[in-house]
Short mmCIF file of C-alpha atoms and ligand atoms in Angstrom, two decimals:
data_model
loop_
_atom_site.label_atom_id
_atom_site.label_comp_id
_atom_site.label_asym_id
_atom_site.label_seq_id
_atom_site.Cartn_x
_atom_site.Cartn_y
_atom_site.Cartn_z
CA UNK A 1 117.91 95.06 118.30
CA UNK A 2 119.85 96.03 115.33
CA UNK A 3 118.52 93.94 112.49
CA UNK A 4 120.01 93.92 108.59
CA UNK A 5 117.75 91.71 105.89
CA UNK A 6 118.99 89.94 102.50
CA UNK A 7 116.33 89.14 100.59
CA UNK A 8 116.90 86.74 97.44
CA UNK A 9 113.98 85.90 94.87
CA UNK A 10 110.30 86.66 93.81
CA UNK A 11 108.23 89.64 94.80
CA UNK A 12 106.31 87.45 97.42
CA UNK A 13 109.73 87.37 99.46
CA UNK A 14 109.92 90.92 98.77
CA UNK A 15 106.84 91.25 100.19
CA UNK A 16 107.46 89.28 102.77
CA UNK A 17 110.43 91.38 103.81
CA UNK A 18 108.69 94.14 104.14
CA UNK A 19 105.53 92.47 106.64
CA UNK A 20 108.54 90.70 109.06
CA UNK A 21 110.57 94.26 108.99
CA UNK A 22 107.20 96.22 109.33
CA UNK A 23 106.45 93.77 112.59
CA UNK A 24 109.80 93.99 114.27
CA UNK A 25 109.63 97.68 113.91
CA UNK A 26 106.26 97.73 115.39
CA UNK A 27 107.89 95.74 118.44
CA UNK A 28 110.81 98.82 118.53
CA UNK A 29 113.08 96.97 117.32
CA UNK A 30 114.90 98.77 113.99
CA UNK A 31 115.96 97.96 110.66
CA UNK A 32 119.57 98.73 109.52
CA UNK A 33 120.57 99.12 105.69
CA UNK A 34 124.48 99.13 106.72
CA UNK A 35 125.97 95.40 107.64
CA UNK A 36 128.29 96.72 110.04
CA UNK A 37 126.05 98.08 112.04
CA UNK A 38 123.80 94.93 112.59
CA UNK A 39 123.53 92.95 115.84
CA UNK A 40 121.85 90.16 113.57
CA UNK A 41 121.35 89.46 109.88
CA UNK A 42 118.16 87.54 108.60
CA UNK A 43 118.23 86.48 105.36
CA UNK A 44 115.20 85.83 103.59
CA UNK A 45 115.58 82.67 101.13
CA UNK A 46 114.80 81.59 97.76
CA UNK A 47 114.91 78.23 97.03
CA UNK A 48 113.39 77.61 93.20
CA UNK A 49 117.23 77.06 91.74
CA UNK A 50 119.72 75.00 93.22
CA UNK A 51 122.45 78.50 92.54
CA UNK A 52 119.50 80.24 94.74
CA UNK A 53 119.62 78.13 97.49
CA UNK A 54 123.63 77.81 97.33
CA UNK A 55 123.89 81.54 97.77
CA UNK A 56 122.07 80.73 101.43
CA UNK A 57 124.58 79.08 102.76
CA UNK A 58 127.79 80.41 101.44
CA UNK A 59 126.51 83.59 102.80
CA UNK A 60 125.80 82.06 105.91
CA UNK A 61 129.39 81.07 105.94
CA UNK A 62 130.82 84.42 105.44
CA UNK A 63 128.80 86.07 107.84
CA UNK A 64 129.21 83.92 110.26
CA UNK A 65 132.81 84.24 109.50
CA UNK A 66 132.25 87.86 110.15
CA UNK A 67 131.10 87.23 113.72
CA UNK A 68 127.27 88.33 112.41
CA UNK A 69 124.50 86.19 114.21
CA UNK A 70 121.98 84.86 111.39
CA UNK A 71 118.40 84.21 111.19
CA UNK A 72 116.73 81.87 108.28
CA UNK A 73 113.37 82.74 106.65
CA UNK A 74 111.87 81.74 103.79
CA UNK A 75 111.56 78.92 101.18
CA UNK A 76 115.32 76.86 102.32
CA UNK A 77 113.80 77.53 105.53
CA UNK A 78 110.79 75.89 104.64
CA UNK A 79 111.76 72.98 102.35
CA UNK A 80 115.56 72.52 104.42
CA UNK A 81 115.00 72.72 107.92
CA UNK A 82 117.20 69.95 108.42
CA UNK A 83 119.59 70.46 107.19
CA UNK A 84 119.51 74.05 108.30
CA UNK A 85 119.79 73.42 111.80
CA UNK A 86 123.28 71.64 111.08
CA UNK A 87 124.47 75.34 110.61
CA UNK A 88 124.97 77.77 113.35
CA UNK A 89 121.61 79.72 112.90
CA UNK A 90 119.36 81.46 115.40
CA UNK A 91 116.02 80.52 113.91
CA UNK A 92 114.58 78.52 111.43
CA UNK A 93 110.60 80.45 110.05
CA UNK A 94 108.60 78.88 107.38
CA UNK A 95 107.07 80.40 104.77
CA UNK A 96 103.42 80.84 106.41
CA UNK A 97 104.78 81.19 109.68
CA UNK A 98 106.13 85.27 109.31
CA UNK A 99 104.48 86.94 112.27
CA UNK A 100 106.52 84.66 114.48
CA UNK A 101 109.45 86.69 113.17
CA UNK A 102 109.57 88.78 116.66
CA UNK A 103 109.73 86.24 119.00
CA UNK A 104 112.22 84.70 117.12
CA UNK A 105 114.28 87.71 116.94
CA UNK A 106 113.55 87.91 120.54
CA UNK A 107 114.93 84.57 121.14
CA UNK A 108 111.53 82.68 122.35
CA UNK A 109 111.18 80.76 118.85
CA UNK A 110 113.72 78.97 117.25
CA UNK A 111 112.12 76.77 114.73
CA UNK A 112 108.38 77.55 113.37
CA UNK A 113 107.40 75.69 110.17
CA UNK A 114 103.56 75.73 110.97
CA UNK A 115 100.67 77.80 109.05
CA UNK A 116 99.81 80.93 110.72
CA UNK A 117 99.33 83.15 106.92
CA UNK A 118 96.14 83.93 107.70
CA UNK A 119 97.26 85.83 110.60
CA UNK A 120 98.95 88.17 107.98
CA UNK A 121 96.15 90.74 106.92
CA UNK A 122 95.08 94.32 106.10
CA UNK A 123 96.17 95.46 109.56
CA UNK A 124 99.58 94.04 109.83
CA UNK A 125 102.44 96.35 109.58
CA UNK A 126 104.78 96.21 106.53
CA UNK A 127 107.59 98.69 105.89
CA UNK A 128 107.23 99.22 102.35
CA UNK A 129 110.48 99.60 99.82
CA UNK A 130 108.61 102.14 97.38
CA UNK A 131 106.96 105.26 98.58
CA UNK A 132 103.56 105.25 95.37
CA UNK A 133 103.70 101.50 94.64
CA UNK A 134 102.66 98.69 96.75
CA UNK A 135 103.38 94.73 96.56
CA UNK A 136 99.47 93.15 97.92
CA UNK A 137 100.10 89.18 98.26
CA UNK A 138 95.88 87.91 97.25
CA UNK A 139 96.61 84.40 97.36
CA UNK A 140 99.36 82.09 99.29
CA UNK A 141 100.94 78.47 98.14
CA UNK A 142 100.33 76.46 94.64
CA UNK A 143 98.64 73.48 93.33
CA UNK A 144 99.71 72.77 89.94
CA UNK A 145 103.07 70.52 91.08
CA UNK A 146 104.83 71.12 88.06
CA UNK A 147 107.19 68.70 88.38
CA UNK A 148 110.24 70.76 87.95
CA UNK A 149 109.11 73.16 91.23
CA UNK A 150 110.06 73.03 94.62
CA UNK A 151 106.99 75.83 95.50
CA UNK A 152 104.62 73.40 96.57
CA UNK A 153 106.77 71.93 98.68
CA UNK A 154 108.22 75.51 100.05
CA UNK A 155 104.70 77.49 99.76
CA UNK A 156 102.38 75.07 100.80
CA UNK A 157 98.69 74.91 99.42
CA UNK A 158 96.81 77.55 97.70
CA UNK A 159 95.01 79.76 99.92
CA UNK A 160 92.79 83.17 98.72
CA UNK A 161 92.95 85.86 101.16
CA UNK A 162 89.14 87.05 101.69
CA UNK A 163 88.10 89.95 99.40
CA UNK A 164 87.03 92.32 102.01
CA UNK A 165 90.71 92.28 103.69
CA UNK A 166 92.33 92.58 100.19
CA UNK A 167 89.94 95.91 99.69
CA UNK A 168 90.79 97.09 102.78
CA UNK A 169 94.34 96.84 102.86
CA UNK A 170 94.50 98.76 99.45
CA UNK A 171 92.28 101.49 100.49
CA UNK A 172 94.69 102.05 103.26
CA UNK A 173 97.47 102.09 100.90
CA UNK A 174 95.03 104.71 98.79
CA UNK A 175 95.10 106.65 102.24
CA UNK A 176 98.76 106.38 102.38
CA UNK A 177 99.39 108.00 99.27
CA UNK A 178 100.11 104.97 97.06
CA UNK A 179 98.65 105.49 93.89
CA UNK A 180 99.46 101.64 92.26
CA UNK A 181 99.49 98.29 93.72
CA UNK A 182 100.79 95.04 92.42
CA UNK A 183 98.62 91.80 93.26
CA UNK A 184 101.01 88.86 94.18
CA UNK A 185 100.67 84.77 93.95
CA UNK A 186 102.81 82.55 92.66
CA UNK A 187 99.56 81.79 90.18
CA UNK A 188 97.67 84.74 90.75
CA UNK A 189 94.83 83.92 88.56
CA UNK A 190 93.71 81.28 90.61
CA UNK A 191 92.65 83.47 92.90
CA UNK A 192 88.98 82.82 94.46
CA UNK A 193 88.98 79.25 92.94
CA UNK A 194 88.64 78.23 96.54
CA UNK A 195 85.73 80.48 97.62
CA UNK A 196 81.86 80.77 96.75
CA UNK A 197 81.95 83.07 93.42
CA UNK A 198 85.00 84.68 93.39
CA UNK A 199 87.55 85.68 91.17
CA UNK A 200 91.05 87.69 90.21
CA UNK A 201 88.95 89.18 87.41
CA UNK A 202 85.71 90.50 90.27
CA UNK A 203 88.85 91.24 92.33
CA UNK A 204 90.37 93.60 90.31
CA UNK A 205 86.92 94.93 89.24
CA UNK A 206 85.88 95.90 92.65
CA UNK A 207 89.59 97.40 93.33
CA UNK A 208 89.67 99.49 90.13
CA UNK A 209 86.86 101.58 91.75
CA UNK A 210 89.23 102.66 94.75
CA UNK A 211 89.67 106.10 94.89
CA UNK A 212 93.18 107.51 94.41
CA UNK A 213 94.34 104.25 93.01
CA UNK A 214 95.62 104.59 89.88
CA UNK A 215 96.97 101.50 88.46
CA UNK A 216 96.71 97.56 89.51
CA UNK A 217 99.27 95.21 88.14
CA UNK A 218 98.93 90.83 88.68
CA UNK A 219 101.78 88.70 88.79
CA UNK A 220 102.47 85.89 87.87
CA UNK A 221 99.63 84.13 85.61
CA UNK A 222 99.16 80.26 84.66
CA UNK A 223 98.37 79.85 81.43
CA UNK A 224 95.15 77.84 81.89
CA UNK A 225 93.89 79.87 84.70
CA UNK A 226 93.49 82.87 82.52
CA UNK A 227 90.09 83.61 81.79
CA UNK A 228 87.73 85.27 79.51
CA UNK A 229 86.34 86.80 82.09
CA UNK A 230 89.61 88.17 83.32
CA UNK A 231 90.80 89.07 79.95
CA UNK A 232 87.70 91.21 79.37
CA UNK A 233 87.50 93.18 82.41
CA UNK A 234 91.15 94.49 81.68
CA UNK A 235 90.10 95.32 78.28
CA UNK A 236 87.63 97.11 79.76
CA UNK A 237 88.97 99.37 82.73
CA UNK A 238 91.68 101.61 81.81
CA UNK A 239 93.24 101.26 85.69
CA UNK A 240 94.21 97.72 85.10
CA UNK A 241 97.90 96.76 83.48
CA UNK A 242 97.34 95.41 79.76
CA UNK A 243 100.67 93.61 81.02
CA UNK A 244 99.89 89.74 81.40
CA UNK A 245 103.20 87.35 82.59
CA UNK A 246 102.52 84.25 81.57
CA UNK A 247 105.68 81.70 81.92
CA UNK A 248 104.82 78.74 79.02
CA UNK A 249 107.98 77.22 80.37
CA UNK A 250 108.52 75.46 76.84
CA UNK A 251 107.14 74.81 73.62
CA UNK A 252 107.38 71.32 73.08
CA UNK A 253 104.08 69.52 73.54
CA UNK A 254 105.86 66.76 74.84
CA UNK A 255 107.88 68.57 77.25
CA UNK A 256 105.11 70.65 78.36
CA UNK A 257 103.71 67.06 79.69
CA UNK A 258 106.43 65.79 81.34
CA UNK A 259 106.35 69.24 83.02
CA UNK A 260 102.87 68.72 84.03
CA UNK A 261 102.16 71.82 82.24
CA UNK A 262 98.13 71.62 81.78
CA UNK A 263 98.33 73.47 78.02
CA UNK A 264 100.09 72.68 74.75
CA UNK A 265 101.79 75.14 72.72
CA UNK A 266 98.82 75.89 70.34
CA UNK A 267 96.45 76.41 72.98
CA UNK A 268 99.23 78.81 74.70
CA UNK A 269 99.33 80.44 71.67
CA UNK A 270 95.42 80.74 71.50
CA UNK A 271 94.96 82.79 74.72
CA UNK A 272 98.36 84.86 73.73
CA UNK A 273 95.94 86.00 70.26
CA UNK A 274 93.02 86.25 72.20
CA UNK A 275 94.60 88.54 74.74
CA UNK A 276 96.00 90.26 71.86
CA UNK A 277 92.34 90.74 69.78
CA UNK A 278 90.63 91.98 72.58
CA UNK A 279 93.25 94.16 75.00
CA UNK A 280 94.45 97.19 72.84
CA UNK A 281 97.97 97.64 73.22
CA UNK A 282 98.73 94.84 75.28
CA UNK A 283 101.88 93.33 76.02
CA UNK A 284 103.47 89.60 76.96
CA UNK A 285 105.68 88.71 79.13
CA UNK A 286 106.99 85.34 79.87
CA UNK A 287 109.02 82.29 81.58
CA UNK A 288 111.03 79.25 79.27
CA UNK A 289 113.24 76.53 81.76
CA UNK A 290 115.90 75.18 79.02
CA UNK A 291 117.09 71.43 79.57
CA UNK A 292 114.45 70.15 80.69
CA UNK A 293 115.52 66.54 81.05
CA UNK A 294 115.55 64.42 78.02
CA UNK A 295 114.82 67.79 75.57
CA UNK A 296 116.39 67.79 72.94
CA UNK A 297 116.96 70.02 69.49
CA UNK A 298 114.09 69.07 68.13
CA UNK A 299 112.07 70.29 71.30
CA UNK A 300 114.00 73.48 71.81
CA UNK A 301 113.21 74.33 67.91
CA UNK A 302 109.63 74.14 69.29
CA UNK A 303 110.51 76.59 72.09
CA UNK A 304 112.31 78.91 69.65
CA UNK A 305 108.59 78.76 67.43
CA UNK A 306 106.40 79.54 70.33
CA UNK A 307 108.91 82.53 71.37
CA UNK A 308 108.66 83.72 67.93
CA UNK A 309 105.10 83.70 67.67
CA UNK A 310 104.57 84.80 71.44
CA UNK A 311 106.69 88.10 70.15
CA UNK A 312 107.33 88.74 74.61
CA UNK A 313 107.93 92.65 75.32
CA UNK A 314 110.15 90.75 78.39
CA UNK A 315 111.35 86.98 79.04
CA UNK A 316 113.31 85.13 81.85
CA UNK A 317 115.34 82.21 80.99
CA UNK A 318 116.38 79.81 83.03
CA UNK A 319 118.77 76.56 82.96
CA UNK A 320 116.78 73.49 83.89
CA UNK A 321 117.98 72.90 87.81
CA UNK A 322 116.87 69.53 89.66
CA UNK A 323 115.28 70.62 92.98
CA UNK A 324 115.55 68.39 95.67
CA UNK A 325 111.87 66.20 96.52
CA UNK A 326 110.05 67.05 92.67
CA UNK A 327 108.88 64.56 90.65
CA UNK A 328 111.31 65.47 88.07
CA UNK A 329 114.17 65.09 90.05
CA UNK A 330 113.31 62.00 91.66
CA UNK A 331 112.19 60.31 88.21
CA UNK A 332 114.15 61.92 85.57
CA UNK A 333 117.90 62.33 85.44
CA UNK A 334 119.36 66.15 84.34
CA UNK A 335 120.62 64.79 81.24
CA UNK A 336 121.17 67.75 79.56
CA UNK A 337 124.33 69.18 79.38
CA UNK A 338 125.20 72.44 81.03
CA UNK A 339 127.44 73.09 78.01
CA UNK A 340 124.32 72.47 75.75
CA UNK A 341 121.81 74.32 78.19
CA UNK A 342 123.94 77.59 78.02
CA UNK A 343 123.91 77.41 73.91
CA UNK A 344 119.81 77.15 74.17
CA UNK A 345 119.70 80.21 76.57
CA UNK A 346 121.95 82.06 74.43
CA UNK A 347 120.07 81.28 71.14
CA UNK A 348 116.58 82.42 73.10
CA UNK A 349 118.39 85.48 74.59
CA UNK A 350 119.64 86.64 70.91
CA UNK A 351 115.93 86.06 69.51
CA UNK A 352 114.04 87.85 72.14
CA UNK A 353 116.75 90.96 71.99
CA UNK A 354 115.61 91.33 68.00
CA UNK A 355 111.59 90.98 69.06
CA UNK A 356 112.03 93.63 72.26
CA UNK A 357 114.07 95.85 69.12
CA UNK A 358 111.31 95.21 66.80
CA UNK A 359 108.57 95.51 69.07
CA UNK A 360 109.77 98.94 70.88
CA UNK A 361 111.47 100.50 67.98
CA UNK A 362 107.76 100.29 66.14
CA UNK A 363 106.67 102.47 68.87
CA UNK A 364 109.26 105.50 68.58
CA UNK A 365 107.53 108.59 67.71
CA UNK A 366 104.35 107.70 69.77
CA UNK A 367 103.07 109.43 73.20
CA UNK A 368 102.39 107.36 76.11
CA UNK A 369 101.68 107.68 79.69
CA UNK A 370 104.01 106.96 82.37
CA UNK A 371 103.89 106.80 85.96
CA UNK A 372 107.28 107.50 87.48
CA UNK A 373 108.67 104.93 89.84
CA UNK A 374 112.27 106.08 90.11
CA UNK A 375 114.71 108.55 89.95
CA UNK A 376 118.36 110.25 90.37
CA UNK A 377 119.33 113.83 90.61
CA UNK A 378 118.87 114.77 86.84
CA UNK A 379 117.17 111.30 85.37
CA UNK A 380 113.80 109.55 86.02
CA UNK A 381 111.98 106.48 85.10
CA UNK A 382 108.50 105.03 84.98
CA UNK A 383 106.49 102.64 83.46
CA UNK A 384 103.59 102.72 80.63
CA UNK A 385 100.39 100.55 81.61
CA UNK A 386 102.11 97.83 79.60
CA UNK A 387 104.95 97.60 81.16
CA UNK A 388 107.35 99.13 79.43
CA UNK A 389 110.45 101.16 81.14
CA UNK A 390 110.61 104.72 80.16
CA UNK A 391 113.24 106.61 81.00
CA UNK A 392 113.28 110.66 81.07
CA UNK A 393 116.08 113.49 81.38
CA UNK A 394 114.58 115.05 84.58
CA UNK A 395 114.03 114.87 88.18
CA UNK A 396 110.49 114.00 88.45
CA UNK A 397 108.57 112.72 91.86
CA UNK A 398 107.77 109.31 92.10
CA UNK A 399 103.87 108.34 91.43
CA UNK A 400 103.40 111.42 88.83
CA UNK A 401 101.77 110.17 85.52
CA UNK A 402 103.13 112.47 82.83
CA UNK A 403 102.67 112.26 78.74
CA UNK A 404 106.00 111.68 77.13
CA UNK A 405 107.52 111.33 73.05
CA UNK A 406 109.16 108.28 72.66
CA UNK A 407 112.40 108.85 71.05
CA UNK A 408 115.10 106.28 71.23
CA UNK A 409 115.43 102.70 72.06
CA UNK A 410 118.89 102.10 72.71
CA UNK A 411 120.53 98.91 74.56
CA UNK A 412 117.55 97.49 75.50
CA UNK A 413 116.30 100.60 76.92
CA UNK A 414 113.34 103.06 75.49
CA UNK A 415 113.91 106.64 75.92
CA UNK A 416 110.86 109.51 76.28
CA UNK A 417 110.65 113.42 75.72
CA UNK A 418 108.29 115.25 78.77
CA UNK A 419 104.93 116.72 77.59
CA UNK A 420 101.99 117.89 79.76
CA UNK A 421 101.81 116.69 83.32
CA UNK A 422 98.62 114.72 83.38
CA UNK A 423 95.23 115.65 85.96
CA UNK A 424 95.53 112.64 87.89
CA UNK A 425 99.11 113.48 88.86
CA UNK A 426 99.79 113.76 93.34
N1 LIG B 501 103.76 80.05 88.80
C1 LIG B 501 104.52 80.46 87.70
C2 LIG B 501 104.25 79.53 86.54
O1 LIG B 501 103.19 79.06 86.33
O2 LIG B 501 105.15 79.26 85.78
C3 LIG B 501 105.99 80.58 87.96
C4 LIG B 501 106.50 80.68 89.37
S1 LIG B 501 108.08 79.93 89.53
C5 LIG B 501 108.38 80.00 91.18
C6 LIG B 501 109.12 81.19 88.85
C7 LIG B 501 110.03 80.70 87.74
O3 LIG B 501 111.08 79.95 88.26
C8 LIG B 501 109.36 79.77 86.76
O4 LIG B 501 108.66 80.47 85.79
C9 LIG B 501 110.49 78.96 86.19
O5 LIG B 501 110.92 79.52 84.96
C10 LIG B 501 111.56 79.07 87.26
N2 LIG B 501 111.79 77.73 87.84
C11 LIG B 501 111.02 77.08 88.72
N3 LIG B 501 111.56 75.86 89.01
C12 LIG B 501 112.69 75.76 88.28
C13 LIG B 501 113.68 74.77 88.14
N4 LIG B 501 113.60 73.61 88.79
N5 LIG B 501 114.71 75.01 87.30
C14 LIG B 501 114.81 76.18 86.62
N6 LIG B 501 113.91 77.17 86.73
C15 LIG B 501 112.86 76.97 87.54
FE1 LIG B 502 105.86 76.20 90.39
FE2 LIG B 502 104.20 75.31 88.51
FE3 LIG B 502 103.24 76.30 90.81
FE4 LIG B 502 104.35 77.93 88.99
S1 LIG B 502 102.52 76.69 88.70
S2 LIG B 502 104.73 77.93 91.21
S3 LIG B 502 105.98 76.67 88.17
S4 LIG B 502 104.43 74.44 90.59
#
């Protein structure tokens, strides 16, 4: 069968994407990237947003309209089965139930909402988007119920995949000529916290050693999980991204409760100096949810200080949205207006474009290394170990590390002159 994928949010359903294509192509079935030429079209939901999970089933509509048969994986899968199964679908897969995606393509499953993740490991097939970088999932589900989030009610409970398959799956990708991987959970410094001795930090350790890997990235990080430990072993290996993400969601104390958020703003701020006293050249990156129900000016001011002080190299903002069976949408109303919502986001969006000016245009004159991850016929881009976009007037290959002179940073972008083509290039 002819099958066409839409994929909508985070990296894990990116990831995911690519294990359910890499398993349907294993079974001989193949994977279009035209519409037209599908015989079915699954599309691969997000469901953290109410405008998310909207998307799902207007699109539904229109390809349905279209004549397309459809197939529903991922988190409305997962959290809206029923009502789901009022539309005109062919399947309904969970979240931890993505090897069933064959038979369901096949027409022998229609529903499956059960836990079979742990059937996903080093040896399953995954057609991969990028030819040098690879998306690794390390750990599956959350605990924290933040009670804004729909993810532990989509994702399920936290689960580490063992170390040995994690090892082995990226010295495959080594063998495969990927030379960086990004580590994916929706807290990804949890990871181990449910086995005997284990964590992200001994994780990335061990992987670091991997020959032919070059660079290991880990997204996204709760605040509280981050540990010494962890923030010492990337200062110490020069492999590992001096990049950490980590959302604070807001910076009222108060707020932060009602969130269930297990940190307050100062000791946010703490780990965001410690990070920055004992990484060299690292970078933040973060997550703020405006509206939160019942905050108001005074709370948002708060939110503006901790964003000042946090000085991001990158932030997402997003409008408070009730999601259906949290504890914040069950217990407190959305009573902050849209109208009010899209004033805060536009206020945090103006700040953060003066620190990303500040903070790149600082760096102008310097060299730094990038590893290319893109390109076009005369124009290439890649990425310095903290994460910051570089873009080149050449055609280079994808994976290359090369030294480049900053020169500009114009609209938001930073702009880099080609020196010496580094050893470790492939
Ligand atoms: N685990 C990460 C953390 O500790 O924050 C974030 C993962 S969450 C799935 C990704 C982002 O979606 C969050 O950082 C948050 O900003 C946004 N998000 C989640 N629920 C939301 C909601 N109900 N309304 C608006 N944004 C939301
Ligand atoms: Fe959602 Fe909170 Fe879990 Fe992040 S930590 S996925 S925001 S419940």
């Amino acid at each position: 069968m002819k099958i066409f994928f839409k994929t909508y949010g985070c990296q894990m359903n990116v990831h995911d994407t690519e294990v359910m294509k890499g398993l349907l192509v294993n079974s001989g079935h193949t994977i279009v990237t035209e519409l037209k030429t599908a015989d079915l079209v699954v599309i691969n939901t997000c469901a953290v947003r109410e405008k998310s999970e909207n998307k799902v089933y207007s699109l539904i509509g229109r390809l349905k309209k279209g004549g397309y048969k459809v197939g529903i994986t991922g988190c409305v899968a997962q959290a809206m089965s029923d009502k789901l199964k009022n539309y005109d679908v062919e399947f309904i897969i969970g979240t931890r139930a993505i090897t069933s995606i064959t038979e369901a393509v096949e027409g022998t499953k229609k529903i499956d909402l059960e836990d079979h993740i742990c059937e996903v490991n080093a040896a399953t097939p995954a057609l991969r988007s990028q030819k040098k970088h690879a998306w690794v999932n390390i750990i599956a589900g959350c605990d924290k119920f933040c009670t804004y989030c729909i993810v532990p009610y989509t994702r399920g409970r936290e689960l580490s995949r063992p170390l040995e398959d994690i090892v082995d799956e990226v010295k495959l990708l080594a063998l495969q000529g990927y030379n960086q991987v990004t580590f994916l959970g929706q807290n990804v410094d949890s990871y181990g916290k449910d086995m005997d001795n284990m964590s992200l930090a001994k994780l990335l350790e061990i992987s670091q050693r991997i020959e032919g890997m070059e660079r290991f990235w880990f997204l996204t990080s709760y605040p509280s999980d981050i540990t010494t430990e962890l923030i010492d072993t990337v200062a110490k290996y020069p492999k590992l991204s001096k990049n950490f993400h980590i959302p604070a969601q807001s910076g009222s104390d108060r707020i932060l409760k009602k969130m269930n958020r297990r940190y307050s703003q100062s000791e946010y701020l703490e780990l965001v100096n410690e990070i920055r006293s004992k990484v060299e050249n690292s970078t933040i990156g973060g997550d703020i949810i405006v509206g939160f129900p019942t905050e108001t000016d005074e709370d948002f001011e708060e939110t503006l200080s901790l964003v000042k002080a946090a000085r991001y190299i990158r932030l997402n903002v997003a409008p408070y949205s009730p999601r259906f069976g949290t504890v914040a949408s069950k217990f407190y109303p959305d009573d902050v207006p849209y109208e009010v919502k899209k004033i805060r986001i536009a206020k945090l969006t103006s700040l953060q474009h003066d620190i990303e000016k500040s903070l790149n245009e600082k760096i102008i004159g310097q060299e730094v290394e990038i590893m290319i991850e893109g390109n076009s016929a005369d124009r290439s881009y890649g990425r310095t170990i903290d994460n910051r976009m570089v873009f080149v007037d050449d055609k280079i290959p994808e994976g290359e590390i090369l030294k480049v002179r900053l020169t500009a940073f114009k609209s938001g972008t930073l702009y880099g002159q080609i020196g010496k083509v580094s050893v470790f290039a492939k």
